[in-house]
Coordinates of C-alpha atoms in Angstrom, one line a residue:
Chain A
X254 CA 0.0 0.0 0.0
X255 CA 2.7 2.4 1.1
X256 CA 4.9 1.3 -1.8
X257 CA 2.1 1.7 -4.3
X258 CA 1.5 5.3 -3.0
X259 CA 5.2 6.1 -3.4
X260 CA 5.2 4.7 -6.9
X261 CA 2.0 6.7 -7.8
X262 CA 3.5 9.9 -6.3
X263 CA 6.6 9.3 -8.4
X264 CA 4.6 8.9 -11.5
X265 CA 2.7 12.2 -10.8
X266 CA 6.0 14.1 -10.2
X267 CA 7.3 12.7 -13.5
X268 CA 4.2 13.8 -15.3
X269 CA 4.5 17.3 -13.8
X270 CA 8.2 17.4 -14.8
X271 CA 7.2 16.4 -18.3
X272 CA 4.5 19.1 -18.5
X273 CA 7.0 21.7 -17.2
X274 CA 9.6 20.5 -19.8
X275 CA 7.1 20.7 -22.7
X276 CA 5.9 24.1 -21.6
X277 CA 9.5 25.4 -21.5
X278 CA 10.1 23.9 -24.9
X279 CA 7.0 25.5 -26.4
X280 CA 7.7 28.7 -24.4
X281 CA 4.3 30.3 -25.1
X282 CA 2.0 30.7 -22.2
X283 CA -1.0 31.1 -24.5
X284 CA -0.4 27.6 -25.8
X285 CA 0.7 25.8 -22.7
X286 CA 1.2 27.4 -19.3
X287 CA 3.7 25.7 -17.1
X288 CA 2.5 23.8 -13.9
X289 CA 4.2 26.5 -11.8
X290 CA 2.2 29.2 -13.5
X291 CA -1.0 27.2 -13.0
X292 CA -0.2 26.7 -9.3
X293 CA 0.5 30.5 -9.0
X294 CA -2.9 31.2 -10.7
X295 CA -4.6 28.7 -8.4
X296 CA -3.2 30.5 -5.4
X297 CA -4.9 33.7 -6.5
X298 CA -8.0 32.5 -8.3
X299 CA -10.0 31.6 -5.2
X300 CA -9.6 35.1 -3.8
X301 CA -11.2 36.7 -6.8
X302 CA -14.7 38.2 -6.5
X303 CA -17.3 35.7 -7.7
X304 CA -15.2 32.6 -7.3
X305 CA -17.4 31.0 -4.6
X306 CA -20.6 31.8 -6.5
X307 CA -19.2 30.4 -9.7
X308 CA -18.1 27.2 -8.0
X309 CA -21.4 26.9 -6.2
X310 CA -23.4 27.6 -9.4
X311 CA -21.9 24.6 -11.3
X312 CA -21.5 22.4 -8.2
X313 CA -25.2 22.7 -7.2
X314 CA -26.5 22.1 -10.7
X315 CA -24.2 19.2 -11.5
X316 CA -24.8 17.6 -8.1
X317 CA -28.6 18.1 -8.6
X318 CA -28.5 16.4 -12.0
X319 CA -26.4 13.5 -10.6
X320 CA -28.8 13.1 -7.6
X321 CA -31.9 13.0 -9.9
X322 CA -30.0 10.4 -12.0
X323 CA -29.1 8.4 -8.9
X324 CA -32.7 8.4 -7.5
X325 CA -34.3 7.7 -10.9
X326 CA -31.6 5.2 -11.9
X327 CA -32.1 3.1 -8.8
X328 CA -35.9 3.2 -8.8
X329 CA -36.2 2.3 -12.5
X330 CA -33.5 -0.4 -12.2
X331 CA -35.4 -2.0 -9.3
X332 CA -38.7 -1.8 -11.3
X333 CA -36.9 -3.2 -14.4
X334 CA -35.5 -6.1 -12.2
X335 CA -39.0 -6.8 -10.9
X336 CA -41.0 -6.4 -14.1
X337 CA -39.2 -7.3 -17.3
X338 CA -41.6 -5.1 -19.3
X339 CA -40.1 -2.0 -17.6
X340 CA -36.7 -3.0 -18.8
X341 CA -38.0 -3.6 -22.3
X342 CA -39.8 -0.2 -22.4
X343 CA -36.7 1.6 -21.1
X344 CA -34.3 -0.1 -23.4
X345 CA -34.6 2.3 -26.4
X346 CA -34.2 5.3 -24.2
X347 CA -31.1 4.0 -22.4
X348 CA -29.5 2.9 -25.7
X349 CA -30.2 6.2 -27.3
X350 CA -28.8 8.2 -24.3
X351 CA -25.7 6.0 -24.3
X352 CA -25.0 6.3 -28.0
X353 CA -26.0 9.9 -28.9
X354 CA -23.0 12.3 -28.6
X355 CA -23.3 14.6 -25.6
X356 CA -22.8 17.7 -27.8
X357 CA -26.0 16.8 -29.7
X358 CA -28.0 16.6 -26.4
X359 CA -26.5 19.9 -25.3
X360 CA -27.6 21.7 -28.5
X361 CA -31.0 20.1 -28.3
X362 CA -31.3 21.2 -24.7
X363 CA -30.3 24.8 -25.6
X364 CA -33.3 24.8 -27.9
X365 CA -35.7 23.2 -25.4
X366 CA -34.6 24.5 -21.9
X367 CA -33.4 27.7 -20.2
X368 CA -29.6 28.0 -19.5
X369 CA -30.3 27.4 -15.9
X370 CA -31.7 24.0 -16.4
X371 CA -29.1 23.0 -19.1
X372 CA -26.4 21.8 -16.7
X373 CA -28.8 19.9 -14.5
X374 CA -30.3 18.1 -17.4
X375 CA -27.0 17.2 -19.1
X376 CA -25.5 15.9 -15.8
X377 CA -28.6 13.8 -15.3
X378 CA -28.7 12.5 -18.8
X379 CA -25.1 11.3 -18.7
X380 CA -25.2 9.8 -15.2
X381 CA -28.6 8.1 -15.5
X382 CA -27.7 5.2 -17.9
X383 CA -24.5 4.4 -15.9
X384 CA -26.4 4.1 -12.7
X385 CA -29.5 2.4 -14.2
X386 CA -27.4 -0.2 -16.1
X387 CA -25.1 -1.0 -13.1
X388 CA -27.9 -1.3 -10.6
X389 CA -29.9 -3.5 -13.0
X390 CA -26.8 -5.7 -13.5
X391 CA -26.4 -6.0 -9.7
X392 CA -30.1 -7.0 -9.4
X393 CA -29.8 -9.6 -12.1
X394 CA -26.6 -11.1 -10.6
X395 CA -28.3 -11.9 -7.3
X396 CA -27.4 -15.3 -6.1
X397 CA -30.0 -17.8 -7.5
X398 CA -29.6 -20.0 -4.4
X399 CA -30.6 -17.1 -2.2
X400 CA -33.6 -16.3 -4.4
X401 CA -34.7 -20.0 -4.3
X402 CA -34.4 -19.9 -0.6
X403 CA -36.5 -16.7 -0.5
X404 CA -39.1 -18.3 -2.8
X405 CA -39.3 -21.4 -0.6
X406 CA -39.7 -19.4 2.5
X407 CA -42.3 -17.2 0.8
X408 CA -40.3 -14.0 1.5
X409 CA -42.0 -10.8 0.5
X410 CA -40.6 -8.7 -2.4
X411 CA -39.8 -5.9 0.0
X412 CA -37.7 -8.1 2.2
X413 CA -36.0 -9.8 -0.8
X414 CA -35.1 -6.3 -2.0
X415 CA -33.6 -5.3 1.4
X416 CA -31.8 -8.5 2.3
X417 CA -30.8 -10.0 -1.1
X418 CA -30.8 -7.4 -3.8
X419 CA -29.6 -4.3 -1.8
X420 CA -26.4 -6.0 -0.6
X421 CA -25.9 -7.5 -4.0
X422 CA -26.1 -4.1 -5.8
X423 CA -23.6 -2.5 -3.4
X424 CA -20.4 -2.9 -5.4
X425 CA -22.3 -2.1 -8.7
X426 CA -23.8 1.1 -7.2
X427 CA -20.6 2.3 -5.7
X428 CA -18.7 1.7 -8.9
X429 CA -21.5 3.4 -10.9
X430 CA -21.4 6.4 -8.6
X431 CA -17.6 6.7 -8.9
X432 CA -17.9 6.7 -12.7
X433 CA -21.1 8.7 -13.0
X434 CA -19.9 11.6 -10.8
X435 CA -16.9 12.2 -13.1
X436 CA -19.0 11.8 -16.2
X437 CA -21.6 14.3 -14.9
X438 CA -18.9 16.8 -14.2
X439 CA -17.3 16.4 -17.6
X440 CA -20.6 16.6 -19.5
X441 CA -22.0 19.4 -17.2
X442 CA -19.1 21.6 -17.7
X443 CA -19.0 20.9 -21.4
X444 CA -22.7 22.0 -21.6
X445 CA -21.8 25.2 -19.7
X446 CA -19.0 25.9 -22.2
X447 CA -21.1 25.3 -25.3
X448 CA -24.1 27.2 -23.8
X449 CA -21.8 29.9 -22.3
X450 CA -24.0 29.6 -19.2
X451 CA -23.7 32.9 -17.2
X452 CA -21.9 32.6 -13.8
X453 CA -20.7 29.0 -14.4
X454 CA -17.3 27.3 -14.4
X455 CA -18.0 26.6 -18.0
X456 CA -18.2 30.3 -18.7
X457 CA -14.8 30.8 -17.0
X458 CA -13.3 28.1 -19.3
X459 CA -14.9 29.8 -22.3
X460 CA -13.6 33.2 -21.4
X461 CA -10.1 31.7 -20.8
X462 CA -10.2 30.3 -24.4
X463 CA -11.4 33.6 -25.9
X464 CA -8.8 35.7 -24.1
X465 CA -6.0 33.1 -24.5
X466 CA -5.6 32.8 -20.7
X467 CA -4.1 29.3 -20.7
X468 CA -3.1 29.4 -17.0
X469 CA -6.8 30.3 -16.2
X470 CA -8.0 27.4 -18.3
X471 CA -5.8 24.9 -16.6
X472 CA -6.4 26.4 -13.1
X473 CA -10.2 26.0 -13.6
X474 CA -9.6 22.5 -15.0
X475 CA -7.7 21.6 -11.8
X476 CA -10.6 23.0 -9.7
X477 CA -13.1 20.9 -11.7
X478 CA -11.0 17.8 -11.2
X479 CA -10.7 18.5 -7.4
X480 CA -14.5 19.2 -7.1
X481 CA -15.2 16.0 -9.1
X482 CA -13.0 13.9 -6.9
X483 CA -14.3 15.4 -3.6
X484 CA -17.9 14.9 -4.7
X485 CA -17.2 11.3 -5.8
X486 CA -15.5 10.4 -2.5
X487 CA -18.3 12.1 -0.6
X488 CA -21.0 10.2 -2.4
X489 CA -19.2 6.9 -2.0
X490 CA -18.7 7.6 1.7
X491 CA -22.4 8.5 2.2
X492 CA -23.4 5.3 0.3
X493 CA -21.2 3.2 2.5
X494 CA -22.7 4.8 5.6
X495 CA -26.2 4.2 4.3
X496 CA -25.2 0.5 3.7
X497 CA -23.8 0.3 7.3
X498 CA -27.2 1.5 8.5
X499 CA -29.1 -0.9 6.4
X500 CA -26.9 -3.8 7.6
X501 CA -27.8 -3.0 11.2
X502 CA -31.5 -3.4 10.5
Chain B
X83 CA -49.8 -34.7 11.1
X84 CA -50.5 -36.5 7.8
X85 CA -48.0 -38.9 6.2
X86 CA -46.2 -37.9 3.1
X87 CA -46.6 -40.5 0.4
X88 CA -44.2 -40.7 -2.5
X89 CA -45.3 -43.0 -5.3
X90 CA -43.3 -44.1 -8.4
X91 CA -41.2 -41.0 -8.5
X92 CA -38.9 -40.7 -11.4
X93 CA -36.6 -37.8 -12.3
X94 CA -34.1 -37.5 -15.1
X95 CA -31.5 -34.8 -15.7
X96 CA -30.7 -35.2 -19.4
X97 CA -29.6 -38.7 -20.0
X98 CA -29.1 -39.5 -16.3
X99 CA -32.0 -41.0 -14.3
X100 CA -31.5 -39.7 -10.8
X101 CA -34.7 -41.1 -9.2
X102 CA -36.1 -44.3 -10.7
X103 CA -39.6 -45.3 -9.6
X104 CA -39.0 -44.4 -6.0
X105 CA -41.9 -45.1 -3.6
X106 CA -41.9 -44.5 0.2
X107 CA -43.9 -43.0 3.0
X108 CA -42.6 -40.4 5.5
X109 CA -44.6 -40.8 8.7
X110 CA -46.2 -37.6 9.8
X111 CA -44.8 -36.0 13.0
X112 CA -41.7 -38.2 13.0
X113 CA -38.1 -37.9 12.1
X114 CA -36.9 -39.8 9.0
X115 CA -33.2 -39.9 8.2
X116 CA -32.1 -40.8 4.6
X117 CA -28.7 -42.1 4.0
X118 CA -26.9 -43.1 0.9
X119 CA -23.8 -42.4 -1.2
X120 CA -23.3 -39.1 -3.1
X121 CA -25.3 -38.9 -6.4
X122 CA -28.0 -41.4 -5.4
X123 CA -30.8 -38.9 -5.6
X124 CA -31.2 -37.8 -1.9
X125 CA -31.1 -34.1 -2.6
X126 CA -33.3 -34.4 -5.7
X127 CA -35.9 -36.3 -3.6
X128 CA -35.8 -33.5 -1.0
X129 CA -36.1 -30.8 -3.6
X130 CA -39.1 -32.5 -5.2
X131 CA -40.7 -32.8 -1.8
X132 CA -40.2 -29.0 -1.2
X133 CA -41.5 -28.2 -4.7
X134 CA -38.2 -26.9 -5.9
X135 CA -38.0 -29.5 -8.7
X136 CA -40.8 -31.1 -10.7
X137 CA -40.9 -34.9 -11.0
X138 CA -41.0 -36.5 -14.5
X139 CA -43.5 -39.1 -13.3
X140 CA -45.0 -40.3 -10.1
X141 CA -46.6 -38.4 -7.3
X142 CA -46.0 -36.8 -3.9
X143 CA -49.0 -36.5 -1.6
X144 CA -49.4 -35.0 1.8
X145 CA -46.7 -32.3 1.7
X146 CA -47.9 -29.3 3.9
X147 CA -48.1 -25.9 2.3
X148 CA -45.4 -24.5 4.5
X149 CA -42.0 -26.2 4.3
X150 CA -38.8 -25.3 6.1
X151 CA -35.6 -26.3 4.3
X152 CA -32.0 -26.3 5.6
X153 CA -30.0 -26.4 2.4
X154 CA -26.5 -27.9 1.9
X155 CA -25.3 -24.4 1.5
X156 CA -26.1 -22.0 4.2
X157 CA -27.8 -19.4 1.9
X158 CA -27.5 -16.5 4.3
X159 CA -27.3 -12.8 3.6
X160 CA -23.7 -12.3 4.6
X161 CA -23.9 -8.6 5.4
X162 CA -26.7 -9.0 7.9
X163 CA -26.8 -10.3 11.5
X164 CA -28.0 -13.8 12.4
X165 CA -31.2 -12.3 13.8
X166 CA -31.8 -10.3 10.5
X167 CA -31.3 -13.5 8.5
X168 CA -33.9 -15.3 10.5
X169 CA -36.3 -12.4 10.4
X170 CA -35.9 -12.5 6.6
X171 CA -38.1 -15.7 6.7
X172 CA -40.1 -15.2 9.9
X173 CA -40.9 -11.6 9.3
X174 CA -42.0 -9.9 12.5
X175 CA -44.1 -12.8 13.7
X176 CA -41.4 -13.7 16.2
X177 CA -40.0 -11.2 18.7
X178 CA -36.3 -10.4 18.4
X179 CA -35.8 -11.8 22.0
X180 CA -37.2 -15.2 21.0
X181 CA -34.8 -15.4 18.0
X182 CA -31.9 -14.3 20.2
X183 CA -32.7 -16.9 22.9
X184 CA -32.7 -19.7 20.2
X185 CA -29.4 -18.5 18.9
X186 CA -28.0 -18.4 22.4
X187 CA -29.3 -21.9 23.1
X188 CA -27.3 -23.1 20.1
X189 CA -24.1 -21.3 21.3
X190 CA -24.2 -18.1 19.3
X191 CA -25.0 -15.7 22.1
X192 CA -21.7 -13.8 22.0
X193 CA -21.8 -13.0 18.3
X194 CA -25.3 -11.7 17.8
X195 CA -24.3 -8.2 16.7
X196 CA -21.8 -9.4 14.1
X197 CA -22.7 -9.7 10.4
X198 CA -22.8 -13.3 9.3
X199 CA -19.8 -12.9 7.0
X200 CA -17.7 -12.7 10.2
X201 CA -19.0 -16.1 11.3
X202 CA -17.2 -19.4 11.0
X203 CA -18.7 -22.2 8.8
X204 CA -20.1 -24.0 11.8
X205 CA -21.7 -20.8 13.1
X206 CA -23.3 -20.1 9.8
X207 CA -24.6 -23.7 9.7
X208 CA -26.3 -23.1 13.1
X209 CA -28.0 -19.9 11.9
X210 CA -29.3 -21.8 8.8
X211 CA -30.7 -24.5 11.1
X212 CA -32.3 -22.1 13.6
X213 CA -33.8 -20.3 10.6
X214 CA -35.3 -23.5 9.3
X215 CA -36.7 -24.5 12.7
X216 CA -38.1 -21.0 13.6
X217 CA -39.9 -20.8 10.3
X218 CA -42.5 -22.9 12.0
X219 CA -43.4 -25.2 9.1
X220 CA -45.0 -28.6 9.7
X221 CA -42.3 -30.2 7.5
X222 CA -38.6 -29.5 8.0
X223 CA -36.3 -30.8 5.4
X224 CA -32.6 -30.8 6.2
X225 CA -30.0 -31.7 3.5
X226 CA -26.8 -32.8 5.2
X227 CA -27.2 -30.2 8.0
X228 CA -24.3 -31.5 10.2
X229 CA -21.7 -31.8 7.5
X230 CA -18.3 -30.6 8.7
X231 CA -19.3 -30.1 12.3
X232 CA -17.5 -31.7 15.3
X233 CA -19.3 -34.5 17.2
X234 CA -20.1 -32.3 20.3
X235 CA -21.6 -29.5 18.2
X236 CA -23.5 -32.0 16.1
X237 CA -25.2 -33.4 19.2
X238 CA -26.0 -29.9 20.5
X239 CA -27.7 -29.1 17.2
X240 CA -29.5 -32.4 17.0
X241 CA -30.8 -32.0 20.5
X242 CA -32.0 -28.5 19.5
X243 CA -33.7 -29.7 16.4
X244 CA -35.4 -32.6 18.2
X245 CA -36.6 -30.3 21.0
X246 CA -38.2 -27.7 18.7
X247 CA -39.6 -30.0 16.0
X248 CA -41.5 -32.4 18.3
X249 CA -44.6 -33.6 16.6
X250 CA -43.5 -32.2 13.3
X251 CA -42.3 -34.1 10.3
X252 CA -38.5 -33.9 9.9
X253 CA -36.6 -35.4 6.9
X254 CA -32.9 -35.3 7.3
X255 CA -30.2 -36.5 4.8
X256 CA -27.0 -37.7 6.3
X257 CA -24.0 -39.7 5.3
X258 CA -23.2 -40.8 8.8
X259 CA -25.1 -43.7 10.4
X260 CA -24.2 -42.4 13.8
X261 CA -26.0 -39.1 13.1
X262 CA -29.1 -41.0 11.9
X263 CA -29.0 -43.1 15.1
X264 CA -28.7 -40.0 17.4
X265 CA -31.5 -38.2 15.5
X266 CA -33.7 -41.3 16.2
X267 CA -36.8 -42.1 14.1
X268 CA -36.7 -44.0 10.9
X269 CA -33.6 -44.7 8.8
X270 CA -34.0 -45.1 5.1
X271 CA -31.3 -46.2 2.7
X272 CA -31.7 -44.5 -0.6
X273 CA -29.9 -47.2 -2.4
X274 CA -32.6 -49.7 -1.4
X275 CA -35.3 -47.4 -2.9
X276 CA -33.6 -46.2 -6.0
X277 CA -32.6 -49.4 -7.9

């Protein structure tokens, strides 16, 4: 564990050194700012007026979209696991969402919705199929021996769900959340950039591109990565706590 | 308690005939032990009795609607406590204190708060047996319930089963003649039936 951490830290330092080397070689900040310049920008960016409101704007909308996807993904996967007709009826939507490029959805949403709803909807749209498919897979992979036991003992659907399916979907749900949070952030910010949503992180990225502020672009990117990782860890932590509570029932 | 009558039971899995024209009667309210080598159809017979398999021909009469089954595998929800695992099948018909007292009686009193995944194989076995007993069915089927347990523990569990299934029909598969003797009741050799 400790050794692996040392190896990973070494790899990160090597990547940063490579980045520094390339930026020195290019020697044009508008093309590639050096890591040192990005760190310097990060040290000042959070003190600027409007930083907190910009972060909160995107954070709340992306989290909201993810939470809706989480709730709806779980509910519909449970229903699809119980009634195969639900799975069949949802199949075309899930396949479409998975295969249509996110940019197409963003442009469609710009026509249909207001800018305020765009981020929420895109984050939802990208996270939903991941959560739905994973949870459904978890339900389908429930131990047939346990299900046979439950059938023999005439266990109600509710208790089967709690004692057999819920523990079984745990690894699927946690892995889905880890992936879906990152995807929701990527798609959500992309939507903000394309839609130039006022007061969002995406707008900051757009402005950085317009004004050739490469250090700003990379500093905001670092902030997005940090937010995404923190939110992912937080959700996984909350899920594990919920599971601990359920297991004590 | 009515007898369970098995008449001319035949079951094939592909080319293999596992049960061939098996006929016997399990006396209601008594313990019947079935012995026989592996693969002679003991588990298949139990599964047909419990309605988990369908016979190809023959009939089974007198099986009560509610059947308890201790499977060869423990079939427990590993993340939950022993009490929760039992409540899975009993619902809230039994108070928690009753379930705990049964688990204590069978030597699990110190580990009630733990999830079952932290239990040893023998402890899990006992939970599965208490679950089968507390389900309160008129017929309790047990498929090699004492496999892998030491002699003292086997006797504790057999005493427990006998105590709480008095006047109920119990069918128990075992490889050990000693277990069948200790359980009492009728001993049937599957090889004699399935020729």
